[in-house]
Amino acid sequence: MHTVHLPDTTLAVHTPGSGLPVLLLHGFPFDHAMWAGQDPLADDVRLIVPDQRGFGRSPGPPPASIAQLADDAVALLDAVHVAEPAVICGLSMGGYVAEQVAARYPHRVRALILVDTKLEADTPEARVARAKLAATVTRVGQEAVAEAMIPNLLARSDAGRGRPGRAAVEDYLRRTIHATPVATITAALGALAARPDMVDPMRVVTVPTLLVVGAEDMITPPDCMERAERVFPRPRLLIMPHCGHMAPLEDPATFNAAVREFLREVAGPGAGLPEDDRPREPVR
Ligand code: MLT
């Protein structure tokens, strides 16, 4: 990890690999380490994996809006000298940020990968639930978020629960929620609640778009990405069996194989991305 200075904050960022730039944006309330299973992708591309402001080792101030996190993402690309359009990949909250990057800075986007996320704004009920959770976190601390989120983050089927590495993933989620400052959690809940509907802005995104969702995602279920598939001009959809809301952590091999295949198509034959003969789930 190293630190980069943006106009009004600093971000901790992990930047392994070289070549095609691929920005990985974590979900709420996690950090760059949720993408540890994607490190093998750095054999072929340049990964740029930040802790977004206020999360992980990035000090903040806490996020004021999803649009601000999108501004940070583009300022980060500038700070690490990425001038060419980058592949922007985000999970859940990171997906909302990626959508905002695509809407506000289309010339910076080579392709979009949206994972376990959605395009629609919060419903009024969801906004009330976020405000209640923020109030509870302020009163009792991060455990309120762990209790509210952890049971819904990972696949519940026997196949999902029995996956090797499941205990380590659960441990990471719990530890990271507890390590995230209360001020970041409450600010991010406000930013999530206030985010705009992105359905119309995404209709004009002309770059290739890979949509990925766990078949057992209970927070942004597969129908969110099925609706998104009808919005983007150039979509592909992968529904990952036996995965929940954290599909890249739950089954990194399947996720990475699909991303490699997508990036090979995005980069074209001259880009030096090797053929991948590992087994993978069909992408439709
Ligand atoms: C996330 O995983 O980033 C959050 O669950 C997003 C959300 O609550 O909408």
PDB file of C-alpha atoms and ligand atoms in Angstrom:
ATOM      1  CA  MET A   1       0.000   0.000   0.000  1.00  0.00           C
ATOM      2  CA  HIS A   2       1.153   3.541  -0.603  1.00  0.00           C
ATOM      3  CA  THR A   3      -0.433   6.909   0.000  1.00  0.00           C
ATOM      4  CA  VAL A   4      -1.517   9.353  -2.694  1.00  0.00           C
ATOM      5  CA  HIS A   5      -2.493  12.954  -2.098  1.00  0.00           C
ATOM      6  CA  LEU A   6      -5.733  14.222  -3.639  1.00  0.00           C
ATOM      7  CA  PRO A   7      -6.843  17.879  -3.482  1.00  0.00           C
ATOM      8  CA  ASP A   8      -8.736  17.483  -0.164  1.00  0.00           C
ATOM      9  CA  THR A   9      -7.786  14.062   1.204  1.00  0.00           C
ATOM     10  CA  THR A  10      -5.239  11.266   1.002  1.00  0.00           C
ATOM     11  CA  LEU A  11      -5.968   7.711  -0.083  1.00  0.00           C
ATOM     12  CA  ALA A  12      -4.143   4.484   0.697  1.00  0.00           C
ATOM     13  CA  VAL A  13      -3.894   2.440  -2.493  1.00  0.00           C
ATOM     14  CA  HIS A  14      -2.567  -0.930  -3.637  1.00  0.00           C
ATOM     15  CA  THR A  15      -1.304  -0.876  -7.255  1.00  0.00           C
ATOM     16  CA  PRO A  16       0.078  -4.259  -8.345  1.00  0.00           C
ATOM     17  CA  GLY A  17       0.766  -5.182 -11.968  1.00  0.00           C
ATOM     18  CA  SER A  18       1.184  -3.205 -15.165  1.00  0.00           C
ATOM     19  CA  GLY A  19      -0.681  -2.641 -18.425  1.00  0.00           C
ATOM     20  CA  LEU A  20      -4.403  -2.022 -18.853  1.00  0.00           C
ATOM     21  CA  PRO A  21      -5.534   0.015 -15.789  1.00  0.00           C
ATOM     22  CA  VAL A  22      -8.334  -1.616 -13.778  1.00  0.00           C
ATOM     23  CA  LEU A  23      -9.754   0.297 -10.793  1.00  0.00           C
ATOM     24  CA  LEU A  24     -11.405  -1.875  -8.108  1.00  0.00           C
ATOM     25  CA  LEU A  25     -13.825  -0.021  -5.776  1.00  0.00           C
ATOM     26  CA  HIS A  26     -14.844  -1.745  -2.559  1.00  0.00           C
ATOM     27  CA  GLY A  27     -18.315  -2.001  -0.992  1.00  0.00           C
ATOM     28  CA  PHE A  28     -19.637  -0.549   2.280  1.00  0.00           C
ATOM     29  CA  PRO A  29     -18.160  -0.656   4.926  1.00  0.00           C
ATOM     30  CA  PHE A  30     -15.084  -2.499   3.715  1.00  0.00           C
ATOM     31  CA  ASP A  31     -11.691  -1.669   2.214  1.00  0.00           C
ATOM     32  CA  HIS A  32      -9.230  -2.624  -0.537  1.00  0.00           C
ATOM     33  CA  ALA A  33      -8.581  -5.997   1.113  1.00  0.00           C
ATOM     34  CA  MET A  34     -11.972  -7.301  -0.049  1.00  0.00           C
ATOM     35  CA  TRP A  35     -10.295  -7.586  -3.476  1.00  0.00           C
ATOM     36  CA  ALA A  36      -7.344  -9.704  -2.219  1.00  0.00           C
ATOM     37  CA  GLY A  37      -8.665 -12.667  -4.226  1.00  0.00           C
ATOM     38  CA  GLN A  38      -8.322 -10.582  -7.400  1.00  0.00           C
ATOM     39  CA  ASP A  39      -4.552 -10.031  -6.971  1.00  0.00           C
ATOM     40  CA  PRO A  40      -3.810 -12.775  -9.582  1.00  0.00           C
ATOM     41  CA  LEU A  41      -5.375 -10.466 -12.200  1.00  0.00           C
ATOM     42  CA  ALA A  42      -2.282  -8.266 -11.728  1.00  0.00           C
ATOM     43  CA  ASP A  43      -0.318 -10.854 -13.733  1.00  0.00           C
ATOM     44  CA  ASP A  44      -1.988  -9.329 -16.800  1.00  0.00           C
ATOM     45  CA  VAL A  45      -3.251  -5.833 -15.924  1.00  0.00           C
ATOM     46  CA  ARG A  46      -2.498  -2.907 -13.635  1.00  0.00           C
ATOM     47  CA  LEU A  47      -4.814  -3.030 -10.617  1.00  0.00           C
ATOM     48  CA  ILE A  48      -5.557   0.192  -8.729  1.00  0.00           C
ATOM     49  CA  VAL A  49      -7.232  -0.747  -5.458  1.00  0.00           C
ATOM     50  CA  PRO A  50      -7.897   2.115  -3.023  1.00  0.00           C
ATOM     51  CA  ASP A  51      -9.357   2.404   0.417  1.00  0.00           C
ATOM     52  CA  GLN A  52     -12.015   5.014  -0.358  1.00  0.00           C
ATOM     53  CA  ARG A  53     -12.045   8.102   1.866  1.00  0.00           C
ATOM     54  CA  GLY A  54     -12.655   7.318   5.531  1.00  0.00           C
ATOM     55  CA  PHE A  55     -12.383   3.539   4.986  1.00  0.00           C
ATOM     56  CA  GLY A  56      -9.454   1.224   5.701  1.00  0.00           C
ATOM     57  CA  ARG A  57      -6.211   3.162   5.945  1.00  0.00           C
ATOM     58  CA  SER A  58      -7.560   6.281   4.193  1.00  0.00           C
ATOM     59  CA  PRO A  59      -8.120   8.899   6.867  1.00  0.00           C
ATOM     60  CA  GLY A  60     -11.062  10.834   5.493  1.00  0.00           C
ATOM     61  CA  PRO A  61     -12.889  13.198   6.066  1.00  0.00           C
ATOM     62  CA  PRO A  62     -15.783  10.736   5.683  1.00  0.00           C
ATOM     63  CA  PRO A  63     -17.650  10.614   2.367  1.00  0.00           C
ATOM     64  CA  ALA A  64     -20.200  13.352   1.748  1.00  0.00           C
ATOM     65  CA  SER A  65     -21.768  11.744  -1.331  1.00  0.00           C
ATOM     66  CA  ILE A  66     -21.333   8.966  -3.879  1.00  0.00           C
ATOM     67  CA  ALA A  67     -20.504  11.665  -6.442  1.00  0.00           C
ATOM     68  CA  GLN A  68     -17.632  12.823  -4.222  1.00  0.00           C
ATOM     69  CA  LEU A  69     -16.275   9.250  -4.144  1.00  0.00           C
ATOM     70  CA  ALA A  70     -16.457   9.262  -7.964  1.00  0.00           C
ATOM     71  CA  ASP A  71     -14.486  12.523  -8.020  1.00  0.00           C
ATOM     72  CA  ASP A  72     -11.929  10.867  -5.710  1.00  0.00           C
ATOM     73  CA  ALA A  73     -11.696   7.862  -8.042  1.00  0.00           C
ATOM     74  CA  VAL A  74     -10.850  10.078 -11.017  1.00  0.00           C
ATOM     75  CA  ALA A  75      -8.436  12.202  -8.962  1.00  0.00           C
ATOM     76  CA  LEU A  76      -6.781   8.934  -7.897  1.00  0.00           C
ATOM     77  CA  LEU A  77      -6.355   7.873 -11.545  1.00  0.00           C
ATOM     78  CA  ASP A  78      -4.687  11.251 -12.179  1.00  0.00           C
ATOM     79  CA  ALA A  79      -2.480  10.858  -9.103  1.00  0.00           C
ATOM     80  CA  VAL A  80      -1.210   7.440 -10.237  1.00  0.00           C
ATOM     81  CA  HIS A  81      -0.676   8.799 -13.783  1.00  0.00           C
ATOM     82  CA  VAL A  82      -3.423   6.903 -15.561  1.00  0.00           C
ATOM     83  CA  ALA A  83      -4.275   9.165 -18.497  1.00  0.00           C
ATOM     84  CA  GLU A  84      -5.837   6.517 -20.751  1.00  0.00           C
ATOM     85  CA  PRO A  85      -9.424   5.357 -20.133  1.00  0.00           C
ATOM     86  CA  ALA A  86      -9.515   2.723 -17.351  1.00  0.00           C
ATOM     87  CA  VAL A  87     -11.704  -0.270 -16.617  1.00  0.00           C
ATOM     88  CA  ILE A  88     -13.848   0.760 -13.648  1.00  0.00           C
ATOM     89  CA  CYS A  89     -15.088  -2.088 -11.434  1.00  0.00           C
ATOM     90  CA  GLY A  90     -17.123  -1.640  -8.264  1.00  0.00           C
ATOM     91  CA  LEU A  91     -18.996  -3.856  -5.838  1.00  0.00           C
ATOM     92  CA  SER A  92     -22.242  -2.623  -4.284  1.00  0.00           C
ATOM     93  CA  MET A  93     -21.392   0.881  -2.968  1.00  0.00           C
ATOM     94  CA  GLY A  94     -18.325   0.693  -5.204  1.00  0.00           C
ATOM     95  CA  GLY A  95     -20.712  -0.058  -8.071  1.00  0.00           C
ATOM     96  CA  TYR A  96     -22.692   3.105  -7.316  1.00  0.00           C
ATOM     97  CA  VAL A  97     -19.388   4.992  -7.441  1.00  0.00           C
ATOM     98  CA  ALA A  98     -18.428   3.313 -10.734  1.00  0.00           C
ATOM     99  CA  GLU A  99     -21.816   4.325 -12.224  1.00  0.00           C
ATOM    100  CA  GLN A 100     -21.146   7.930 -11.212  1.00  0.00           C
ATOM    101  CA  VAL A 101     -17.680   7.804 -12.790  1.00  0.00           C
ATOM    102  CA  ALA A 102     -19.246   6.519 -16.036  1.00  0.00           C
ATOM    103  CA  ALA A 103     -21.903   9.264 -15.961  1.00  0.00           C
ATOM    104  CA  ARG A 104     -19.659  12.172 -14.965  1.00  0.00           C
ATOM    105  CA  TYR A 105     -16.369  11.219 -16.644  1.00  0.00           C
ATOM    106  CA  PRO A 106     -17.265   9.024 -19.649  1.00  0.00           C
ATOM    107  CA  HIS A 107     -13.921   9.779 -21.343  1.00  0.00           C
ATOM    108  CA  ARG A 108     -12.088   8.105 -18.405  1.00  0.00           C
ATOM    109  CA  VAL A 109     -13.902   4.772 -18.783  1.00  0.00           C
ATOM    110  CA  ARG A 110     -12.737   1.965 -21.085  1.00  0.00           C
ATOM    111  CA  ALA A 111     -15.217  -0.584 -19.721  1.00  0.00           C
ATOM    112  CA  LEU A 112     -17.449  -1.004 -16.684  1.00  0.00           C
ATOM    113  CA  ILE A 113     -17.760  -3.976 -14.319  1.00  0.00           C
ATOM    114  CA  LEU A 114     -20.659  -3.748 -11.859  1.00  0.00           C
ATOM    115  CA  VAL A 115     -20.786  -6.389  -9.142  1.00  0.00           C
ATOM    116  CA  ASP A 116     -23.600  -7.127  -6.653  1.00  0.00           C
ATOM    117  CA  THR A 117     -25.070  -3.668  -7.055  1.00  0.00           C
ATOM    118  CA  LYS A 118     -28.018  -1.898  -8.676  1.00  0.00           C
ATOM    119  CA  LEU A 119     -28.912   1.191 -10.710  1.00  0.00           C
ATOM    120  CA  GLU A 120     -32.013   2.352  -8.851  1.00  0.00           C
ATOM    121  CA  ALA A 121     -32.005   4.845  -5.975  1.00  0.00           C
ATOM    122  CA  ASP A 122     -33.099   3.791  -2.477  1.00  0.00           C
ATOM    123  CA  THR A 123     -36.807   3.443  -1.833  1.00  0.00           C
ATOM    124  CA  PRO A 124     -38.254   5.696   0.916  1.00  0.00           C
ATOM    125  CA  GLU A 125     -38.354   2.618   3.206  1.00  0.00           C
ATOM    126  CA  ALA A 126     -34.679   1.871   2.552  1.00  0.00           C
ATOM    127  CA  ARG A 127     -33.778   5.475   3.390  1.00  0.00           C
ATOM    128  CA  VAL A 128     -35.628   5.246   6.693  1.00  0.00           C
ATOM    129  CA  ALA A 129     -33.863   1.964   7.498  1.00  0.00           C
ATOM    130  CA  ARG A 130     -30.463   3.550   6.792  1.00  0.00           C
ATOM    131  CA  ALA A 131     -31.261   6.539   9.024  1.00  0.00           C
ATOM    132  CA  LYS A 132     -32.323   4.168  11.838  1.00  0.00           C
ATOM    133  CA  LEU A 133     -29.146   2.123  11.429  1.00  0.00           C
ATOM    134  CA  ALA A 134     -27.026   5.303  11.516  1.00  0.00           C
ATOM    135  CA  ALA A 135     -28.749   6.351  14.756  1.00  0.00           C
ATOM    136  CA  THR A 136     -28.164   2.905  16.285  1.00  0.00           C
ATOM    137  CA  VAL A 137     -24.499   2.881  15.245  1.00  0.00           C
ATOM    138  CA  THR A 138     -24.025   6.294  16.818  1.00  0.00           C
ATOM    139  CA  ARG A 139     -25.503   4.925  20.063  1.00  0.00           C
ATOM    140  CA  VAL A 140     -24.001   1.437  20.267  1.00  0.00           C
ATOM    141  CA  GLY A 141     -21.127   1.320  17.768  1.00  0.00           C
ATOM    142  CA  GLN A 142     -20.144  -0.816  14.794  1.00  0.00           C
ATOM    143  CA  GLU A 143     -21.621  -4.063  16.142  1.00  0.00           C
ATOM    144  CA  ALA A 144     -25.032  -2.760  15.006  1.00  0.00           C
ATOM    145  CA  VAL A 145     -23.762  -2.849  11.404  1.00  0.00           C
ATOM    146  CA  ALA A 146     -22.210  -6.275  11.856  1.00  0.00           C
ATOM    147  CA  GLU A 147     -25.538  -7.596  13.183  1.00  0.00           C
ATOM    148  CA  ALA A 148     -27.541  -5.951  10.403  1.00  0.00           C
ATOM    149  CA  MET A 149     -25.259  -6.905   7.525  1.00  0.00           C
ATOM    150  CA  ILE A 150     -23.269 -10.073   8.161  1.00  0.00           C
ATOM    151  CA  PRO A 151     -26.218 -12.519   8.043  1.00  0.00           C
ATOM    152  CA  ASN A 152     -27.117 -11.118   4.598  1.00  0.00           C
ATOM    153  CA  LEU A 153     -23.691 -10.775   3.015  1.00  0.00           C
ATOM    154  CA  LEU A 154     -22.793 -14.365   2.142  1.00  0.00           C
ATOM    155  CA  ALA A 155     -24.570 -17.279   0.450  1.00  0.00           C
ATOM    156  CA  ARG A 156     -26.677 -19.376   2.810  1.00  0.00           C
ATOM    157  CA  SER A 157     -26.953 -22.577   0.759  1.00  0.00           C
ATOM    158  CA  ASP A 158     -24.976 -25.632   1.878  1.00  0.00           C
ATOM    159  CA  ALA A 159     -22.718 -25.263  -1.170  1.00  0.00           C
ATOM    160  CA  GLY A 160     -22.046 -21.610  -0.319  1.00  0.00           C
ATOM    161  CA  ARG A 161     -21.474 -22.234   3.396  1.00  0.00           C
ATOM    162  CA  GLY A 162     -19.215 -25.205   2.705  1.00  0.00           C
ATOM    163  CA  ARG A 163     -16.794 -23.381   0.441  1.00  0.00           C
ATOM    164  CA  PRO A 164     -13.130 -23.468   1.538  1.00  0.00           C
ATOM    165  CA  GLY A 165     -12.136 -20.099   2.952  1.00  0.00           C
ATOM    166  CA  ARG A 166     -15.647 -19.211   4.130  1.00  0.00           C
ATOM    167  CA  ALA A 167     -14.553 -18.722   7.776  1.00  0.00           C
ATOM    168  CA  ALA A 168     -11.724 -16.405   6.689  1.00  0.00           C
ATOM    169  CA  VAL A 169     -14.147 -14.317   4.593  1.00  0.00           C
ATOM    170  CA  GLU A 170     -16.555 -14.014   7.544  1.00  0.00           C
ATOM    171  CA  ASP A 171     -13.657 -13.053   9.792  1.00  0.00           C
ATOM    172  CA  TYR A 172     -12.527 -10.356   7.325  1.00  0.00           C
ATOM    173  CA  LEU A 173     -16.047  -8.900   7.094  1.00  0.00           C
ATOM    174  CA  ARG A 174     -16.496  -8.738  10.867  1.00  0.00           C
ATOM    175  CA  ARG A 175     -13.037  -7.320  11.566  1.00  0.00           C
ATOM    176  CA  THR A 176     -13.370  -4.664   8.886  1.00  0.00           C
ATOM    177  CA  ILE A 177     -16.816  -3.516  10.006  1.00  0.00           C
ATOM    178  CA  HIS A 178     -15.466  -3.125  13.558  1.00  0.00           C
ATOM    179  CA  ALA A 179     -12.384  -1.238  12.319  1.00  0.00           C
ATOM    180  CA  THR A 180     -14.398   1.295  10.288  1.00  0.00           C
ATOM    181  CA  PRO A 181     -14.897   4.588  12.176  1.00  0.00           C
ATOM    182  CA  VAL A 182     -18.483   5.311  13.270  1.00  0.00           C
ATOM    183  CA  ALA A 183     -18.237   8.713  11.535  1.00  0.00           C
ATOM    184  CA  THR A 184     -17.444   6.971   8.224  1.00  0.00           C
ATOM    185  CA  ILE A 185     -20.307   4.500   8.646  1.00  0.00           C
ATOM    186  CA  THR A 186     -22.913   7.153   9.421  1.00  0.00           C
ATOM    187  CA  ALA A 187     -21.691   9.491   6.662  1.00  0.00           C
ATOM    188  CA  ALA A 188     -21.650   6.641   4.131  1.00  0.00           C
ATOM    189  CA  LEU A 189     -25.170   5.555   5.117  1.00  0.00           C
ATOM    190  CA  GLY A 190     -26.302   9.123   4.395  1.00  0.00           C
ATOM    191  CA  ALA A 191     -24.472   9.121   1.055  1.00  0.00           C
ATOM    192  CA  LEU A 192     -25.978   5.757   0.088  1.00  0.00           C
ATOM    193  CA  ALA A 193     -29.478   6.958   0.989  1.00  0.00           C
ATOM    194  CA  ALA A 194     -29.103  10.182  -0.999  1.00  0.00           C
ATOM    195  CA  ARG A 195     -27.609   8.653  -4.147  1.00  0.00           C
ATOM    196  CA  PRO A 196     -29.541   9.418  -7.333  1.00  0.00           C
ATOM    197  CA  ASP A 197     -31.273   6.944  -9.601  1.00  0.00           C
ATOM    198  CA  MET A 198     -28.780   5.952 -12.326  1.00  0.00           C
ATOM    199  CA  VAL A 199     -31.078   4.116 -14.749  1.00  0.00           C
ATOM    200  CA  ASP A 200     -31.329   6.920 -17.322  1.00  0.00           C
ATOM    201  CA  PRO A 201     -27.658   7.996 -17.146  1.00  0.00           C
ATOM    202  CA  MET A 202     -26.597   4.377 -17.760  1.00  0.00           C
ATOM    203  CA  ARG A 203     -28.688   4.069 -20.967  1.00  0.00           C
ATOM    204  CA  VAL A 204     -26.060   6.104 -22.815  1.00  0.00           C
ATOM    205  CA  VAL A 205     -22.961   4.309 -21.520  1.00  0.00           C
ATOM    206  CA  THR A 206     -21.471   3.018 -24.753  1.00  0.00           C
ATOM    207  CA  VAL A 207     -18.534   1.030 -23.313  1.00  0.00           C
ATOM    208  CA  PRO A 208     -18.732  -2.751 -22.777  1.00  0.00           C
ATOM    209  CA  THR A 209     -20.304  -3.533 -19.411  1.00  0.00           C
ATOM    210  CA  LEU A 210     -19.983  -6.727 -17.388  1.00  0.00           C
ATOM    211  CA  LEU A 211     -22.683  -7.248 -14.774  1.00  0.00           C
ATOM    212  CA  VAL A 212     -21.958  -9.836 -12.065  1.00  0.00           C
ATOM    213  CA  VAL A 213     -24.196 -10.967  -9.219  1.00  0.00           C
ATOM    214  CA  GLY A 214     -24.291 -13.829  -6.753  1.00  0.00           C
ATOM    215  CA  ALA A 215     -27.308 -16.059  -7.339  1.00  0.00           C
ATOM    216  CA  GLU A 216     -27.971 -15.867  -3.571  1.00  0.00           C
ATOM    217  CA  ASP A 217     -27.337 -12.120  -3.134  1.00  0.00           C
ATOM    218  CA  MET A 218     -29.930 -10.966  -0.584  1.00  0.00           C
ATOM    219  CA  ILE A 219     -28.976  -7.259  -0.593  1.00  0.00           C
ATOM    220  CA  THR A 220     -28.979  -6.629  -4.363  1.00  0.00           C
ATOM    221  CA  PRO A 221     -30.592  -9.823  -5.717  1.00  0.00           C
ATOM    222  CA  PRO A 222     -30.057 -11.055  -9.304  1.00  0.00           C
ATOM    223  CA  ASP A 223     -33.131  -9.234 -10.602  1.00  0.00           C
ATOM    224  CA  CYS A 224     -31.287  -5.912  -9.966  1.00  0.00           C
ATOM    225  CA  MET A 225     -28.627  -6.920 -12.501  1.00  0.00           C
ATOM    226  CA  GLU A 226     -31.241  -8.472 -14.816  1.00  0.00           C
ATOM    227  CA  ARG A 227     -32.965  -5.083 -14.928  1.00  0.00           C
ATOM    228  CA  ALA A 228     -29.580  -3.408 -15.532  1.00  0.00           C
ATOM    229  CA  GLU A 229     -28.960  -5.804 -18.431  1.00  0.00           C
ATOM    230  CA  ARG A 230     -31.963  -4.207 -20.177  1.00  0.00           C
ATOM    231  CA  VAL A 231     -30.569  -0.684 -19.608  1.00  0.00           C
ATOM    232  CA  PHE A 232     -26.954  -0.819 -20.824  1.00  0.00           C
ATOM    233  CA  PRO A 233     -26.343  -0.765 -24.578  1.00  0.00           C
ATOM    234  CA  ARG A 234     -23.508  -3.374 -24.398  1.00  0.00           C
ATOM    235  CA  PRO A 235     -24.132  -5.616 -21.382  1.00  0.00           C
ATOM    236  CA  ARG A 236     -23.004  -9.101 -20.386  1.00  0.00           C
ATOM    237  CA  LEU A 237     -24.438 -10.773 -17.332  1.00  0.00           C
ATOM    238  CA  LEU A 238     -22.877 -13.416 -15.102  1.00  0.00           C
ATOM    239  CA  ILE A 239     -24.919 -14.920 -12.271  1.00  0.00           C
ATOM    240  CA  MET A 240     -22.508 -16.744  -9.949  1.00  0.00           C
ATOM    241  CA  PRO A 241     -23.961 -19.902  -8.390  1.00  0.00           C
ATOM    242  CA  HIS A 242     -23.727 -20.406  -4.621  1.00  0.00           C
ATOM    243  CA  CYS A 243     -22.546 -16.829  -4.042  1.00  0.00           C
ATOM    244  CA  GLY A 244     -24.152 -14.010  -2.088  1.00  0.00           C
ATOM    245  CA  HIS A 245     -23.474 -10.254  -1.998  1.00  0.00           C
ATOM    246  CA  MET A 246     -19.679 -10.666  -1.871  1.00  0.00           C
ATOM    247  CA  ALA A 247     -19.244 -12.831  -4.976  1.00  0.00           C
ATOM    248  CA  PRO A 248     -15.569 -11.918  -5.739  1.00  0.00           C
ATOM    249  CA  LEU A 249     -14.571 -13.033  -2.204  1.00  0.00           C
ATOM    250  CA  GLU A 250     -16.838 -16.056  -2.151  1.00  0.00           C
ATOM    251  CA  ASP A 251     -15.639 -17.538  -5.447  1.00  0.00           C
ATOM    252  CA  PRO A 252     -12.576 -15.639  -6.678  1.00  0.00           C
ATOM    253  CA  ALA A 253     -11.665 -18.257  -9.312  1.00  0.00           C
ATOM    254  CA  THR A 254     -14.981 -17.974 -11.173  1.00  0.00           C
ATOM    255  CA  PHE A 255     -15.056 -14.197 -10.813  1.00  0.00           C
ATOM    256  CA  ASN A 256     -11.467 -13.766 -12.032  1.00  0.00           C
ATOM    257  CA  ALA A 257     -11.973 -16.080 -15.014  1.00  0.00           C
ATOM    258  CA  ALA A 258     -15.025 -14.070 -16.142  1.00  0.00           C
ATOM    259  CA  VAL A 259     -13.186 -10.773 -15.671  1.00  0.00           C
ATOM    260  CA  ARG A 260     -10.142 -12.046 -17.602  1.00  0.00           C
ATOM    261  CA  GLU A 261     -12.351 -13.154 -20.486  1.00  0.00           C
ATOM    262  CA  PHE A 262     -14.125  -9.778 -20.498  1.00  0.00           C
ATOM    263  CA  LEU A 263     -10.834  -7.841 -20.311  1.00  0.00           C
ATOM    264  CA  ARG A 264      -9.401  -9.866 -23.209  1.00  0.00           C
ATOM    265  CA  GLU A 265     -12.342  -8.787 -25.319  1.00  0.00           C
ATOM    266  CA  VAL A 266     -12.088  -5.172 -24.122  1.00  0.00           C
ATOM    267  CA  ALA A 267      -8.340  -4.943 -24.707  1.00  0.00           C
ATOM    268  CA  GLY A 268      -8.335  -6.765 -28.057  1.00  0.00           C
ATOM    269  CA  PRO A 269      -5.914  -9.382 -29.375  1.00  0.00           C
ATOM    270  CA  GLY A 270      -2.825  -7.124 -29.458  1.00  0.00           C
ATOM    271  CA  ALA A 271      -2.962  -6.268 -25.753  1.00  0.00           C
ATOM    272  CA  GLY A 272      -1.061  -9.311 -24.515  1.00  0.00           C
ATOM    273  CA  LEU A 273      -3.744 -10.675 -22.191  1.00  0.00           C
ATOM    274  CA  PRO A 274      -3.096 -14.441 -22.249  1.00  0.00           C
ATOM    275  CA  GLU A 275      -5.721 -17.018 -23.188  1.00  0.00           C
ATOM    276  CA  ASP A 276      -7.222 -18.476 -20.045  1.00  0.00           C
ATOM    277  CA  ASP A 277      -7.936 -22.172 -20.140  1.00  0.00           C
ATOM    278  CA  ARG A 278      -9.147 -22.502 -16.590  1.00  0.00           C
ATOM    279  CA  PRO A 279     -12.747 -23.661 -16.147  1.00  0.00           C
ATOM    280  CA  ARG A 280     -15.254 -20.833 -15.840  1.00  0.00           C
ATOM    281  CA  GLU A 281     -18.933 -20.201 -15.634  1.00  0.00           C
ATOM    282  CA  PRO A 282     -20.685 -19.244 -18.843  1.00  0.00           C
ATOM    283  CA  VAL A 283     -21.133 -15.520 -19.427  1.00  0.00           C
ATOM    284  CA  ARG A 284     -24.233 -14.598 -21.334  1.00  0.00           C
TER     285      ARG A 284
HETATM  286  C1  MLT B   1     -22.566  -2.409   0.037  1.00  0.00           C
HETATM  287  O1  MLT B   1     -22.342  -3.619   0.081  1.00  0.00           O
HETATM  288  O2  MLT B   1     -21.741  -1.597  -0.420  1.00  0.00           O
HETATM  289  C2  MLT B   1     -23.876  -1.914   0.568  1.00  0.00           C
HETATM  290  O3  MLT B   1     -24.630  -2.997   0.986  1.00  0.00           O
HETATM  291  C3  MLT B   1     -24.593  -1.096  -0.425  1.00  0.00           C
HETATM  292  C4  MLT B   1     -26.013  -0.784  -0.054  1.00  0.00           C
HETATM  293  O4  MLT B   1     -26.378  -0.963   1.117  1.00  0.00           O
HETATM  294  O5  MLT B   1     -26.763  -0.331  -0.916  1.00  0.00           O
END
